Every structure is written in C-alpha cells, then in structure tokens.
Amino acid sequence: MGDAADGEVWRQRLLPAILDQTGGIDVLICSAGGMGNSPAAETSDRQWREALDGNLTSAFASVRACLPSLIARRGNVLFVASIASLAAGPQACGYVTAKHALIGLMRSVARDYGPRGYALTLSVPAGSRRRWRMKRCTR
C-alpha cells in the first residue's frame, strides 16, 4: 500500500483503507524498523535516512494520521522500541539515534494527548541471549 513513513501515503491510502475496513482505530502498534551496522563516520546519508524513516518517522506519521480515531475511541498506541532506545550498542549510529528519539516521540504525544484519554505504551524488547550479542553489548 505504501511507505508508512510518508504522511501523504497515510492520508491518501493507508488511513482511508483502514477506516473503510474497520470503522475506526482502537490500537496502533508502531513496530516498523530495521537496523544498520555502521558507526557514525561510516554511515551514509542514505543509511541515516533509512534508519530514521524506518524506526522513527514511520511511527510519527502513523500516530499523526491515526490520532483523531484513537482519541475518539480512547485508543492505545504501542511503541515497540528496543534495548537500543536505552543504551547504545556498537556500530549502529542511526538505529540507536532513532530508537532513543522514539521514546521522545512517545513522551511528547503522551504529554499532548494523554489527558484526553489516549493511552500510550512503550515496549523495550531486550533481544536474545546469544553469546555473540552478549559479548558485543558488554564491551
């Protein structure tokens, strides 16, 4: 249907299709994303934009488009972050930055719309206990 990070796609295609099929939105799960593997000096402009669009802008565009229905139905948004939203792992500059910003987005939306009965939840999955991952994250 389109790019979830594109507000115009949300306005013209995604939201109308969702509302046509469901009549409204009770729950929005923002879990799109992807991970690049490069430190800041080796991150291209394209990789940076992809990390921000996939992990942050898609959540912003989704929430912005769905807010009227979510507020009307006293809905809930679940933001799926990662352990990278709390701590910086190696060689993931764009990903870590976007995941940290996702928490800021959730807090900002909660501050502005929470008093209207709109619920927001943050999930921070920690990943698996693979030896290579544990070794990388403990250095």
Short mmCIF file of N, CA and C in Angstrom, two decimals:
data_model
loop_
_atom_site.label_atom_id
_atom_site.label_comp_id
_atom_site.label_asym_id
_atom_site.label_seq_id
_atom_site.Cartn_x
_atom_site.Cartn_y
_atom_site.Cartn_z
N MET A 1 0.81 -1.20 0.00
CA MET A 1 0.00 0.00 0.00
C MET A 1 0.85 1.25 0.00
N GLY A 2 2.02 1.19 0.61
CA GLY A 2 2.85 2.39 0.61
C GLY A 2 3.82 2.44 1.77
N ASP A 3 4.57 3.51 1.80
CA ASP A 3 5.60 3.74 2.79
C ASP A 3 4.98 4.31 4.07
N ALA A 4 5.09 3.60 5.16
CA ALA A 4 4.50 4.05 6.43
C ALA A 4 5.15 5.32 6.96
N ALA A 5 6.31 5.69 6.45
CA ALA A 5 6.98 6.92 6.88
C ALA A 5 6.52 8.13 6.09
N ASP A 6 5.64 7.94 5.14
CA ASP A 6 5.18 9.01 4.25
C ASP A 6 3.79 9.48 4.67
N GLY A 7 3.70 10.68 5.18
CA GLY A 7 2.42 11.23 5.64
C GLY A 7 1.38 11.29 4.55
N GLU A 8 1.79 11.58 3.34
CA GLU A 8 0.85 11.65 2.22
C GLU A 8 0.25 10.27 1.92
N VAL A 9 1.07 9.24 2.01
CA VAL A 9 0.57 7.86 1.82
C VAL A 9 -0.45 7.54 2.90
N TRP A 10 -0.19 7.96 4.12
CA TRP A 10 -1.16 7.74 5.20
C TRP A 10 -2.48 8.43 4.90
N ARG A 11 -2.40 9.72 4.49
CA ARG A 11 -3.63 10.49 4.24
C ARG A 11 -4.42 9.95 3.05
N GLN A 12 -3.72 9.57 2.00
CA GLN A 12 -4.42 9.20 0.77
C GLN A 12 -4.77 7.72 0.66
N ARG A 13 -3.95 6.84 1.23
CA ARG A 13 -4.18 5.41 1.03
C ARG A 13 -4.39 4.60 2.30
N LEU A 14 -3.43 4.65 3.20
CA LEU A 14 -3.47 3.75 4.35
C LEU A 14 -4.65 4.02 5.27
N LEU A 15 -4.78 5.26 5.74
CA LEU A 15 -5.86 5.57 6.68
C LEU A 15 -7.24 5.34 6.07
N PRO A 16 -7.52 5.81 4.84
CA PRO A 16 -8.84 5.53 4.27
C PRO A 16 -9.14 4.04 4.17
N ALA A 17 -8.14 3.23 3.80
CA ALA A 17 -8.35 1.78 3.69
C ALA A 17 -8.64 1.16 5.05
N ILE A 18 -7.90 1.59 6.07
CA ILE A 18 -8.12 1.06 7.42
C ILE A 18 -9.51 1.43 7.93
N LEU A 19 -9.85 2.70 7.80
CA LEU A 19 -11.15 3.16 8.29
C LEU A 19 -12.31 2.53 7.52
N ASP A 20 -12.11 2.30 6.24
CA ASP A 20 -13.15 1.66 5.43
C ASP A 20 -13.40 0.22 5.89
N GLN A 21 -12.33 -0.48 6.26
CA GLN A 21 -12.45 -1.88 6.67
C GLN A 21 -12.88 -2.05 8.13
N THR A 22 -12.48 -1.11 8.99
CA THR A 22 -12.70 -1.31 10.43
C THR A 22 -13.65 -0.30 11.07
N GLY A 23 -13.83 0.83 10.45
CA GLY A 23 -14.68 1.86 11.02
C GLY A 23 -13.98 2.76 12.02
N GLY A 24 -12.82 2.38 12.48
CA GLY A 24 -12.07 3.18 13.44
C GLY A 24 -10.86 2.42 13.93
N ILE A 25 -10.03 3.11 14.68
CA ILE A 25 -8.79 2.50 15.17
C ILE A 25 -8.81 2.50 16.69
N ASP A 26 -8.69 1.33 17.27
CA ASP A 26 -8.63 1.18 18.72
C ASP A 26 -7.20 1.02 19.21
N VAL A 27 -6.37 0.38 18.42
CA VAL A 27 -4.99 0.12 18.80
C VAL A 27 -4.09 0.34 17.59
N LEU A 28 -2.99 1.03 17.81
CA LEU A 28 -1.97 1.21 16.79
C LEU A 28 -0.67 0.66 17.35
N ILE A 29 -0.03 -0.23 16.62
CA ILE A 29 1.25 -0.79 17.04
C ILE A 29 2.32 -0.26 16.10
N CYS A 30 3.23 0.51 16.64
CA CYS A 30 4.34 1.08 15.87
C CYS A 30 5.56 0.20 16.07
N SER A 31 5.77 -0.73 15.14
CA SER A 31 6.88 -1.67 15.30
C SER A 31 7.74 -1.78 14.05
N ALA A 32 7.55 -0.89 13.10
CA ALA A 32 8.38 -0.92 11.89
C ALA A 32 9.81 -0.56 12.27
N GLY A 33 10.74 -1.01 11.49
CA GLY A 33 12.12 -0.64 11.76
C GLY A 33 13.09 -1.55 11.06
N GLY A 34 14.33 -1.25 11.27
CA GLY A 34 15.42 -2.02 10.70
C GLY A 34 16.69 -1.53 11.34
N MET A 35 17.74 -2.28 11.16
CA MET A 35 18.99 -1.93 11.84
C MET A 35 20.13 -1.88 10.84
N GLY A 36 20.85 -0.78 10.86
CA GLY A 36 22.07 -0.68 10.07
C GLY A 36 23.25 -1.07 10.94
N ASN A 37 24.33 -1.39 10.32
CA ASN A 37 25.51 -1.80 11.08
C ASN A 37 26.71 -0.94 10.71
N SER A 38 26.71 0.29 11.19
CA SER A 38 27.86 1.14 10.92
C SER A 38 27.98 2.23 11.98
N PRO A 39 29.23 2.59 12.31
CA PRO A 39 29.45 3.72 13.21
C PRO A 39 29.21 5.03 12.45
N ALA A 40 29.17 6.13 13.15
CA ALA A 40 28.81 7.43 12.56
C ALA A 40 29.65 7.77 11.33
N ALA A 41 30.95 7.63 11.40
CA ALA A 41 31.81 8.04 10.28
C ALA A 41 31.59 7.21 9.02
N GLU A 42 31.03 6.02 9.17
CA GLU A 42 30.81 5.13 8.03
C GLU A 42 29.35 5.05 7.61
N THR A 43 28.50 5.86 8.22
CA THR A 43 27.07 5.86 7.90
C THR A 43 26.81 6.84 6.77
N SER A 44 26.30 6.34 5.66
CA SER A 44 25.99 7.21 4.52
C SER A 44 24.71 7.99 4.80
N ASP A 45 24.48 9.03 4.02
CA ASP A 45 23.24 9.80 4.16
C ASP A 45 22.03 8.90 3.94
N ARG A 46 22.13 8.01 2.97
CA ARG A 46 21.02 7.09 2.67
C ARG A 46 20.75 6.18 3.86
N GLN A 47 21.79 5.60 4.46
CA GLN A 47 21.62 4.73 5.63
C GLN A 47 21.01 5.50 6.81
N TRP A 48 21.44 6.74 6.99
CA TRP A 48 20.91 7.56 8.07
C TRP A 48 19.41 7.79 7.88
N ARG A 49 19.02 8.22 6.67
CA ARG A 49 17.60 8.45 6.38
C ARG A 49 16.78 7.18 6.54
N GLU A 50 17.30 6.06 6.06
CA GLU A 50 16.58 4.79 6.19
C GLU A 50 16.38 4.41 7.66
N ALA A 51 17.39 4.62 8.48
CA ALA A 51 17.27 4.30 9.91
C ALA A 51 16.21 5.18 10.57
N LEU A 52 16.25 6.47 10.28
CA LEU A 52 15.27 7.38 10.88
C LEU A 52 13.87 7.13 10.33
N ASP A 53 13.75 6.95 9.03
CA ASP A 53 12.43 6.71 8.44
C ASP A 53 11.82 5.41 8.94
N GLY A 54 12.60 4.35 8.94
CA GLY A 54 12.08 3.05 9.34
C GLY A 54 11.75 2.93 10.81
N ASN A 55 12.53 3.56 11.66
CA ASN A 55 12.37 3.40 13.10
C ASN A 55 11.66 4.55 13.81
N LEU A 56 11.64 5.73 13.21
CA LEU A 56 11.07 6.90 13.88
C LEU A 56 9.99 7.60 13.05
N THR A 57 10.32 7.98 11.83
CA THR A 57 9.36 8.72 11.01
C THR A 57 8.12 7.90 10.73
N SER A 58 8.27 6.60 10.55
CA SER A 58 7.10 5.75 10.32
C SER A 58 6.17 5.78 11.54
N ALA A 59 6.73 5.79 12.74
CA ALA A 59 5.91 5.87 13.95
C ALA A 59 5.21 7.22 14.04
N PHE A 60 5.95 8.29 13.76
CA PHE A 60 5.36 9.63 13.80
C PHE A 60 4.22 9.77 12.79
N ALA A 61 4.46 9.37 11.55
CA ALA A 61 3.43 9.50 10.51
C ALA A 61 2.21 8.66 10.84
N SER A 62 2.43 7.48 11.39
CA SER A 62 1.32 6.59 11.77
C SER A 62 0.48 7.19 12.88
N VAL A 63 1.15 7.66 13.92
CA VAL A 63 0.43 8.25 15.06
C VAL A 63 -0.32 9.50 14.62
N ARG A 64 0.35 10.37 13.89
CA ARG A 64 -0.29 11.61 13.44
C ARG A 64 -1.55 11.32 12.64
N ALA A 65 -1.48 10.37 11.73
CA ALA A 65 -2.63 10.04 10.89
C ALA A 65 -3.77 9.42 11.70
N CYS A 66 -3.42 8.60 12.68
CA CYS A 66 -4.43 7.83 13.42
C CYS A 66 -4.97 8.54 14.65
N LEU A 67 -4.36 9.64 15.07
CA LEU A 67 -4.77 10.32 16.30
C LEU A 67 -6.27 10.63 16.38
N PRO A 68 -6.88 11.20 15.37
CA PRO A 68 -8.31 11.51 15.52
C PRO A 68 -9.16 10.28 15.88
N SER A 69 -8.92 9.17 15.21
CA SER A 69 -9.68 7.96 15.51
C SER A 69 -9.32 7.40 16.88
N LEU A 70 -8.04 7.41 17.21
CA LEU A 70 -7.60 6.89 18.50
C LEU A 70 -8.18 7.70 19.66
N ILE A 71 -8.19 9.02 19.52
CA ILE A 71 -8.75 9.86 20.57
C ILE A 71 -10.25 9.63 20.70
N ALA A 72 -10.94 9.58 19.57
CA ALA A 72 -12.39 9.38 19.60
C ALA A 72 -12.77 8.06 20.25
N ARG A 73 -11.93 7.04 20.08
CA ARG A 73 -12.24 5.72 20.60
C ARG A 73 -11.48 5.40 21.89
N ARG A 74 -10.77 6.42 22.42
CA ARG A 74 -9.96 6.24 23.62
C ARG A 74 -9.01 5.06 23.44
N GLY A 75 -8.32 5.10 22.32
CA GLY A 75 -7.45 4.01 21.91
C GLY A 75 -6.09 4.00 22.59
N ASN A 76 -5.26 3.09 22.12
CA ASN A 76 -3.93 2.87 22.69
C ASN A 76 -2.92 2.73 21.57
N VAL A 77 -1.75 3.30 21.78
CA VAL A 77 -0.63 3.13 20.86
C VAL A 77 0.45 2.37 21.60
N LEU A 78 0.96 1.34 20.96
CA LEU A 78 2.10 0.59 21.49
C LEU A 78 3.30 0.92 20.61
N PHE A 79 4.30 1.56 21.20
CA PHE A 79 5.56 1.83 20.52
C PHE A 79 6.51 0.68 20.86
N VAL A 80 7.03 0.00 19.86
CA VAL A 80 8.00 -1.07 20.09
C VAL A 80 9.38 -0.49 19.83
N ALA A 81 10.13 -0.30 20.89
CA ALA A 81 11.48 0.23 20.78
C ALA A 81 12.45 -0.95 20.79
N SER A 82 13.53 -0.84 21.47
CA SER A 82 14.47 -1.94 21.66
C SER A 82 15.40 -1.53 22.79
N ILE A 83 16.25 -2.42 23.17
CA ILE A 83 17.23 -2.08 24.20
C ILE A 83 18.10 -0.92 23.72
N ALA A 84 18.19 -0.74 22.40
CA ALA A 84 18.97 0.37 21.83
C ALA A 84 18.33 1.72 22.12
N SER A 85 17.10 1.74 22.59
CA SER A 85 16.48 3.01 22.97
C SER A 85 16.93 3.46 24.36
N LEU A 86 17.60 2.58 25.07
CA LEU A 86 18.09 2.89 26.42
C LEU A 86 19.61 2.89 26.52
N ALA A 87 20.27 2.15 25.64
CA ALA A 87 21.73 2.05 25.67
C ALA A 87 22.25 1.94 24.25
N ALA A 88 23.41 2.46 24.01
CA ALA A 88 23.99 2.45 22.67
C ALA A 88 24.87 1.23 22.46
N GLY A 89 24.47 0.40 21.53
CA GLY A 89 25.31 -0.72 21.12
C GLY A 89 26.31 -0.24 20.08
N PRO A 90 27.29 -1.06 19.75
CA PRO A 90 28.32 -0.65 18.80
C PRO A 90 27.81 -0.67 17.36
N GLN A 91 28.37 0.20 16.55
CA GLN A 91 28.17 0.22 15.10
C GLN A 91 26.70 0.26 14.69
N ALA A 92 25.92 1.08 15.34
CA ALA A 92 24.50 1.19 14.99
C ALA A 92 24.03 2.63 15.21
N CYS A 93 24.79 3.59 14.71
CA CYS A 93 24.54 5.01 14.99
C CYS A 93 23.12 5.44 14.63
N GLY A 94 22.68 5.20 13.42
CA GLY A 94 21.34 5.62 13.00
C GLY A 94 20.25 4.92 13.78
N TYR A 95 20.40 3.63 13.98
CA TYR A 95 19.41 2.83 14.69
C TYR A 95 19.27 3.29 16.14
N VAL A 96 20.39 3.44 16.83
CA VAL A 96 20.38 3.86 18.23
C VAL A 96 19.76 5.26 18.36
N THR A 97 20.14 6.16 17.47
CA THR A 97 19.59 7.52 17.49
C THR A 97 18.08 7.50 17.31
N ALA A 98 17.60 6.75 16.32
CA ALA A 98 16.17 6.67 16.05
C ALA A 98 15.40 6.05 17.21
N LYS A 99 15.95 5.01 17.81
CA LYS A 99 15.26 4.35 18.92
C LYS A 99 15.22 5.23 20.16
N HIS A 100 16.29 5.99 20.43
CA HIS A 100 16.24 6.95 21.52
C HIS A 100 15.16 8.00 21.25
N ALA A 101 15.10 8.48 20.02
CA ALA A 101 14.11 9.51 19.65
C ALA A 101 12.69 8.97 19.73
N LEU A 102 12.51 7.67 19.52
CA LEU A 102 11.18 7.07 19.62
C LEU A 102 10.59 7.26 21.02
N ILE A 103 11.43 7.17 22.03
CA ILE A 103 10.97 7.42 23.40
C ILE A 103 10.55 8.88 23.54
N GLY A 104 11.31 9.79 22.96
CA GLY A 104 10.93 11.20 22.99
C GLY A 104 9.61 11.45 22.29
N LEU A 105 9.40 10.79 21.16
CA LEU A 105 8.13 10.92 20.45
C LEU A 105 6.98 10.45 21.32
N MET A 106 7.15 9.29 21.94
CA MET A 106 6.09 8.76 22.79
C MET A 106 5.79 9.71 23.95
N ARG A 107 6.82 10.24 24.57
CA ARG A 107 6.62 11.16 25.70
C ARG A 107 5.92 12.44 25.25
N SER A 108 6.30 12.95 24.10
CA SER A 108 5.68 14.17 23.59
C SER A 108 4.20 13.96 23.28
N VAL A 109 3.88 12.86 22.61
CA VAL A 109 2.49 12.56 22.29
C VAL A 109 1.69 12.31 23.57
N ALA A 110 2.30 11.63 24.52
CA ALA A 110 1.63 11.36 25.80
C ALA A 110 1.33 12.67 26.54
N ARG A 111 2.26 13.58 26.52
CA ARG A 111 2.07 14.88 27.19
C ARG A 111 0.92 15.66 26.54
N ASP A 112 0.88 15.65 25.21
CA ASP A 112 -0.13 16.44 24.49
C ASP A 112 -1.51 15.80 24.46
N TYR A 113 -1.57 14.47 24.38
CA TYR A 113 -2.85 13.82 24.16
C TYR A 113 -3.30 12.89 25.29
N GLY A 114 -2.42 12.53 26.19
CA GLY A 114 -2.78 11.65 27.29
C GLY A 114 -3.94 12.16 28.13
N PRO A 115 -3.99 13.45 28.44
CA PRO A 115 -5.11 13.96 29.24
C PRO A 115 -6.48 13.79 28.57
N ARG A 116 -6.50 13.50 27.29
CA ARG A 116 -7.77 13.30 26.58
C ARG A 116 -8.22 11.83 26.61
N GLY A 117 -7.52 11.01 27.35
CA GLY A 117 -7.91 9.61 27.46
C GLY A 117 -7.23 8.70 26.48
N TYR A 118 -6.20 9.18 25.85
CA TYR A 118 -5.46 8.44 24.85
C TYR A 118 -4.29 7.76 25.55
N ALA A 119 -4.17 6.45 25.44
CA ALA A 119 -3.13 5.70 26.16
C ALA A 119 -1.94 5.40 25.26
N LEU A 120 -0.76 5.47 25.83
CA LEU A 120 0.46 5.13 25.11
C LEU A 120 1.26 4.15 25.94
N THR A 121 1.85 3.17 25.27
CA THR A 121 2.63 2.14 25.94
C THR A 121 3.95 1.99 25.19
N LEU A 122 5.02 1.78 25.93
CA LEU A 122 6.32 1.55 25.32
C LEU A 122 6.79 0.16 25.68
N SER A 123 7.19 -0.61 24.69
CA SER A 123 7.77 -1.93 24.90
C SER A 123 9.24 -1.84 24.51
N VAL A 124 10.11 -2.35 25.37
CA VAL A 124 11.54 -2.31 25.10
C VAL A 124 12.09 -3.73 25.13
N PRO A 125 11.92 -4.48 24.04
CA PRO A 125 12.47 -5.84 24.00
C PRO A 125 14.00 -5.78 24.09
N ALA A 126 14.56 -6.70 24.83
CA ALA A 126 16.00 -6.68 25.07
C ALA A 126 16.79 -7.56 24.12
N GLY A 127 16.17 -8.31 23.26
CA GLY A 127 16.91 -9.17 22.36
C GLY A 127 17.18 -10.53 22.97
N SER A 128 17.98 -11.29 22.28
CA SER A 128 18.23 -12.66 22.73
C SER A 128 19.55 -12.75 23.49
N ARG A 129 19.73 -13.86 24.15
CA ARG A 129 20.94 -14.08 24.93
C ARG A 129 21.95 -14.91 24.14
N ARG A 130 22.19 -14.54 22.93
CA ARG A 130 23.22 -15.23 22.15
C ARG A 130 24.58 -14.76 22.63
N ARG A 131 25.53 -15.67 22.60
CA ARG A 131 26.86 -15.33 23.10
C ARG A 131 27.48 -14.14 22.39
N TRP A 132 27.37 -14.13 21.04
CA TRP A 132 27.99 -13.03 20.30
C TRP A 132 27.34 -11.70 20.66
N ARG A 133 26.02 -11.70 20.90
CA ARG A 133 25.33 -10.46 21.24
C ARG A 133 25.74 -10.02 22.64
N MET A 134 25.81 -10.94 23.58
CA MET A 134 26.20 -10.60 24.94
C MET A 134 27.62 -10.05 24.95
N LYS A 135 28.49 -10.64 24.16
CA LYS A 135 29.87 -10.19 24.12
C LYS A 135 29.95 -8.77 23.55
N ARG A 136 29.19 -8.49 22.47
CA ARG A 136 29.21 -7.17 21.85
C ARG A 136 28.67 -6.10 22.80
N CYS A 137 27.62 -6.41 23.54
CA CYS A 137 26.95 -5.41 24.38
C CYS A 137 27.64 -5.20 25.72
N THR A 138 28.58 -6.04 26.07
CA THR A 138 29.24 -5.89 27.37
C THR A 138 30.64 -5.31 27.25
N ARG A 139 31.09 -5.08 26.05
CA ARG A 139 32.44 -4.50 25.89
C ARG A 139 32.47 -3.07 26.31
#
